[in-house]
mmCIF file of C-alpha atoms in Angstrom:
data_model
loop_
_atom_site.group_PDB
_atom_site.id
_atom_site.type_symbol
_atom_site.label_atom_id
_atom_site.label_comp_id
_atom_site.label_asym_id
_atom_site.label_seq_id
_atom_site.Cartn_x
_atom_site.Cartn_y
_atom_site.Cartn_z
ATOM 1 C CA MET E 1 11.765 -48.059 -40.300
ATOM 2 C CA SER E 2 9.548 -45.023 -40.161
ATOM 3 C CA ALA E 3 9.393 -42.497 -37.349
ATOM 4 C CA TRP E 4 5.833 -43.527 -36.500
ATOM 5 C CA SER E 5 6.789 -47.144 -36.039
ATOM 6 C CA GLU E 6 9.642 -46.090 -33.712
ATOM 7 C CA PHE E 7 7.284 -43.841 -31.734
ATOM 8 C CA GLY E 8 4.944 -46.754 -31.086
ATOM 9 C CA LYS E 9 7.544 -48.787 -29.223
ATOM 10 C CA PRO E 10 6.796 -49.097 -25.481
ATOM 11 C CA TYR E 11 10.035 -47.410 -24.375
ATOM 12 C CA ASN E 12 9.466 -44.366 -26.608
ATOM 13 C CA VAL E 13 5.804 -44.072 -25.544
ATOM 14 C CA ALA E 14 6.870 -44.173 -21.881
ATOM 15 C CA MET E 15 9.517 -41.483 -22.471
ATOM 16 C CA ALA E 16 7.012 -39.260 -24.323
ATOM 17 C CA LEU E 17 4.533 -39.583 -21.453
ATOM 18 C CA LEU E 18 7.268 -38.873 -18.901
ATOM 19 C CA THR E 19 8.264 -35.765 -20.856
ATOM 20 C CA MET E 20 4.673 -34.486 -20.937
ATOM 21 C CA VAL E 21 4.213 -35.096 -17.202
ATOM 22 C CA SER E 22 7.535 -33.363 -16.479
ATOM 23 C CA VAL E 23 6.585 -30.306 -18.543
ATOM 24 C CA GLY E 24 3.189 -30.166 -16.815
ATOM 25 C CA LEU E 25 4.766 -30.386 -13.352
ATOM 26 C CA ALA E 26 7.388 -27.782 -14.239
ATOM 27 C CA TYR E 27 4.652 -25.360 -15.330
ATOM 28 C CA TYR E 28 2.589 -26.067 -12.192
ATOM 29 C CA PHE E 29 5.500 -25.435 -9.806
ATOM 30 C CA TRP E 30 6.569 -22.361 -11.776
ATOM 31 C CA GLN E 31 3.076 -20.878 -11.332
ATOM 32 C CA GLU E 32 2.958 -21.848 -7.648
ATOM 33 C CA GLY E 33 6.354 -20.250 -7.053
ATOM 34 C CA LYS E 34 5.259 -16.843 -8.327
ATOM 35 C CA HIS E 35 4.790 -14.337 -5.524
ATOM 36 C CA GLU E 36 3.116 -11.036 -6.274
ATOM 37 C CA ALA E 37 2.886 -8.153 -3.873
ATOM 38 C CA GLU E 38 -0.268 -6.069 -3.857
ATOM 39 C CA LEU E 39 -0.889 -2.952 -1.800
ATOM 40 C CA SER E 40 -4.398 -2.368 -0.489
ATOM 41 C CA TYR E 41 -5.739 0.537 1.506
ATOM 42 C CA ASN E 42 -8.731 1.789 3.423
ATOM 43 C CA ILE E 43 -9.552 5.452 4.086
ATOM 44 C CA SER E 44 -11.785 6.677 6.900
ATOM 45 C CA THR E 45 -12.537 10.357 7.603
ATOM 46 C CA ILE E 46 -14.589 11.922 10.389
ATOM 47 C CA LYS E 47 -15.319 15.544 11.206
ATOM 48 C CA VAL E 48 -14.229 16.330 14.760
ATOM 49 C CA PHE E 49 -14.892 20.065 14.787
ATOM 50 C CA ASP E 50 -17.585 21.859 12.792
ATOM 51 C CA ARG E 51 -17.006 25.599 12.628
ATOM 52 C CA SER E 52 -20.603 26.297 11.485
ATOM 53 C CA VAL E 53 -22.113 24.571 14.547
ATOM 54 C CA SER E 54 -19.765 25.852 17.244
ATOM 55 C CA GLY E 55 -19.620 29.463 16.075
ATOM 56 C CA GLU E 56 -17.359 31.548 18.274
ATOM 57 C CA SER E 57 -18.013 29.608 21.490
ATOM 58 C CA ILE E 58 -15.192 27.096 20.910
ATOM 59 C CA THR E 59 -11.757 27.825 19.508
ATOM 60 C CA VAL E 60 -9.418 25.134 18.233
ATOM 61 C CA LEU E 61 -5.716 25.990 18.233
ATOM 62 C CA ASP E 62 -2.829 24.576 16.228
ATOM 63 C CA ARG E 63 0.573 23.704 17.737
ATOM 64 C CA GLN E 64 1.664 27.346 17.625
ATOM 65 C CA SER E 65 -1.492 28.388 19.553
ATOM 66 C CA ARG E 66 -3.032 30.017 16.476
ATOM 67 C CA PRO E 67 -6.804 29.614 16.091
ATOM 68 C CA LEU E 68 -8.003 27.356 13.285
ATOM 69 C CA THR E 69 -10.695 29.027 11.206
ATOM 70 C CA ASN E 70 -11.867 25.919 9.338
ATOM 71 C CA ASN E 71 -13.460 22.609 10.191
ATOM 72 C CA VAL E 72 -11.183 19.897 11.595
ATOM 73 C CA TYR E 73 -11.152 16.348 10.225
ATOM 74 C CA VAL E 74 -9.312 13.178 11.195
ATOM 75 C CA THR E 75 -8.419 10.918 8.301
ATOM 76 C CA GLU E 76 -7.054 7.446 8.974
ATOM 77 C CA ILE E 77 -5.458 5.489 6.172
ATOM 78 C CA THR E 78 -4.651 1.817 6.557
ATOM 79 C CA LEU E 79 -2.180 0.431 4.014
ATOM 80 C CA TRP E 80 -1.134 -3.220 3.879
ATOM 81 C CA ASN E 81 0.487 -5.794 1.629
ATOM 82 C CA SER E 82 -2.434 -7.994 0.591
ATOM 83 C CA GLY E 83 -0.376 -10.061 -1.839
ATOM 84 C CA ASP E 84 1.945 -12.978 -1.192
ATOM 85 C CA GLY E 85 5.197 -11.262 -2.226
ATOM 86 C CA ILE E 86 7.344 -8.835 -0.251
ATOM 87 C CA VAL E 87 7.619 -5.068 -0.792
ATOM 88 C CA ASP E 88 11.001 -3.748 0.318
ATOM 89 C CA ALA E 89 12.218 -0.155 0.312
ATOM 90 C CA SER E 90 14.616 -1.091 -2.506
ATOM 91 C CA GLN E 91 11.601 -1.658 -4.792
ATOM 92 C CA VAL E 92 10.344 1.929 -4.391
ATOM 93 C CA ARG E 93 11.200 3.842 -7.555
ATOM 94 C CA ARG E 94 9.103 6.930 -6.736
ATOM 95 C CA PRO E 95 8.076 7.382 -3.073
ATOM 96 C CA LEU E 96 4.479 6.707 -2.106
ATOM 97 C CA THR E 97 2.903 10.090 -1.433
ATOM 98 C CA ILE E 98 -0.429 10.894 0.163
ATOM 99 C CA THR E 99 -1.852 14.197 -1.051
ATOM 100 C CA PHE E 100 -4.843 16.107 0.287
ATOM 101 C CA SER E 101 -6.713 18.834 -1.596
ATOM 102 C CA GLU E 102 -4.933 22.177 -1.977
ATOM 103 C CA GLU E 103 -7.022 24.065 0.581
ATOM 104 C CA ALA E 104 -6.378 21.408 3.237
ATOM 105 C CA GLN E 105 -3.821 22.119 5.931
ATOM 106 C CA ILE E 106 -2.195 19.113 7.599
ATOM 107 C CA ILE E 107 -2.091 19.890 11.320
ATOM 108 C CA GLU E 108 -0.602 16.560 12.389
ATOM 109 C CA ALA E 109 0.423 13.328 10.687
ATOM 110 C CA ARG E 110 1.674 10.212 12.425
ATOM 111 C CA VAL E 111 1.877 6.446 12.223
ATOM 112 C CA ILE E 112 -0.498 5.178 14.910
ATOM 113 C CA GLN E 113 -0.213 1.428 14.373
ATOM 114 C CA GLN E 114 1.900 -1.009 12.365
ATOM 115 C CA THR E 115 2.488 -4.715 12.042
ATOM 116 C CA HIS E 116 5.872 -5.669 13.508
ATOM 117 C CA PRO E 117 7.229 -2.111 13.938
ATOM 118 C CA ASP E 118 10.798 -3.388 14.259
ATOM 119 C CA VAL E 119 10.564 -4.958 10.784
ATOM 120 C CA ALA E 120 8.154 -2.727 8.848
ATOM 121 C CA GLN E 121 9.544 0.558 10.210
ATOM 122 C CA CYS E 122 6.801 2.672 8.626
ATOM 123 C CA ALA E 123 7.390 6.422 8.800
ATOM 124 C CA LEU E 124 5.928 9.670 7.502
ATOM 125 C CA GLU E 125 7.966 12.494 5.978
ATOM 126 C CA PRO E 126 6.523 15.912 5.092
ATOM 127 C CA ALA E 127 6.783 16.725 1.373
ATOM 128 C CA THR E 128 4.650 19.886 0.959
ATOM 129 C CA SER E 129 1.969 21.631 3.006
ATOM 130 C CA ASN E 130 -0.654 19.104 1.852
ATOM 131 C CA THR E 131 1.502 16.080 0.900
ATOM 132 C CA ILE E 132 3.182 13.440 3.059
ATOM 133 C CA ARG E 133 5.547 10.632 1.998
ATOM 134 C CA LEU E 134 4.958 7.193 3.495
ATOM 135 C CA THR E 135 8.103 5.063 3.772
ATOM 136 C CA TRP E 136 8.841 1.581 5.090
ATOM 137 C CA VAL E 137 11.709 -0.885 5.202
ATOM 138 C CA HIS E 138 9.888 -4.226 4.726
ATOM 139 C CA LEU E 139 6.218 -4.887 3.993
ATOM 140 C CA ASP E 140 6.016 -8.655 4.074
ATOM 141 C CA PRO E 141 2.697 -10.324 3.156
ATOM 142 C CA GLY E 142 0.072 -9.208 5.665
ATOM 143 C CA PHE E 143 2.249 -6.388 7.036
ATOM 144 C CA GLY E 144 0.959 -2.840 7.044
ATOM 145 C CA CYS E 145 0.387 0.340 8.957
ATOM 146 C CA LYS E 146 -2.298 2.803 9.949
ATOM 147 C CA VAL E 147 -1.570 6.516 9.665
ATOM 148 C CA SER E 148 -3.623 9.344 11.091
ATOM 149 C CA PHE E 149 -3.931 12.884 9.749
ATOM 150 C CA ILE E 150 -5.539 15.861 11.473
ATOM 151 C CA ILE E 151 -6.664 18.195 8.705
ATOM 152 C CA SER E 152 -8.055 21.728 8.775
ATOM 153 C CA SER E 153 -10.249 22.520 5.772
ATOM 154 C CA ASP E 154 -13.572 24.132 4.812
ATOM 155 C CA GLN E 155 -14.836 20.771 3.585
ATOM 156 C CA GLU E 156 -13.771 17.144 3.696
ATOM 157 C CA SER E 157 -10.576 16.854 1.700
ATOM 158 C CA GLY E 158 -10.072 14.352 -1.067
ATOM 159 C CA VAL E 159 -7.065 12.040 -0.778
ATOM 160 C CA SER E 160 -4.875 10.806 -3.619
ATOM 161 C CA PHE E 161 -1.905 8.458 -3.771
ATOM 162 C CA SER E 162 1.026 8.448 -6.135
ATOM 163 C CA GLY E 163 4.251 6.528 -6.390
ATOM 164 C CA LEU E 164 5.963 3.812 -8.352
ATOM 165 C CA ILE E 165 6.896 0.501 -6.765
ATOM 166 C CA TYR E 166 8.599 -2.221 -8.786
ATOM 167 C CA SER E 167 6.500 -5.397 -9.267
ATOM 168 C CA VAL E 168 3.529 -4.226 -7.202
ATOM 169 C CA SER E 169 0.006 -4.153 -8.555
#
């Protein structure tokens, strides 16, 4: 008997079809079971004090009661997990840092809103005069936070992010 004649038997045909269906289902459920985290963000900046318009009639002071000689901006950054996988602190290989341009002076930085604060536990840590680290414990899908920065600078400061987080796009 040849292999082709054995393959044509009803039992062998049924087993071949069952194998193909099983492989197809295994691939489908493997793809469906993949969870990928993805961080998304939104940046919004407004000028709250314009030195050129106010002249000497209004003085803005910092926390130490020193006059600010530049314009004042408020930058809000919203960061959230837009994927379907989790992002835990253990996945952070290099901390996520938020850096403003060199001439910018961060007057105040704080977390103003977060999803499930008891779980996410988002926090800011100063790194340098123009860089802040953003940390969290758990960013489950849909979790995130909004951070606010009060910046003193001649012009609107650019913002850059850096960091390395395992399995996050």
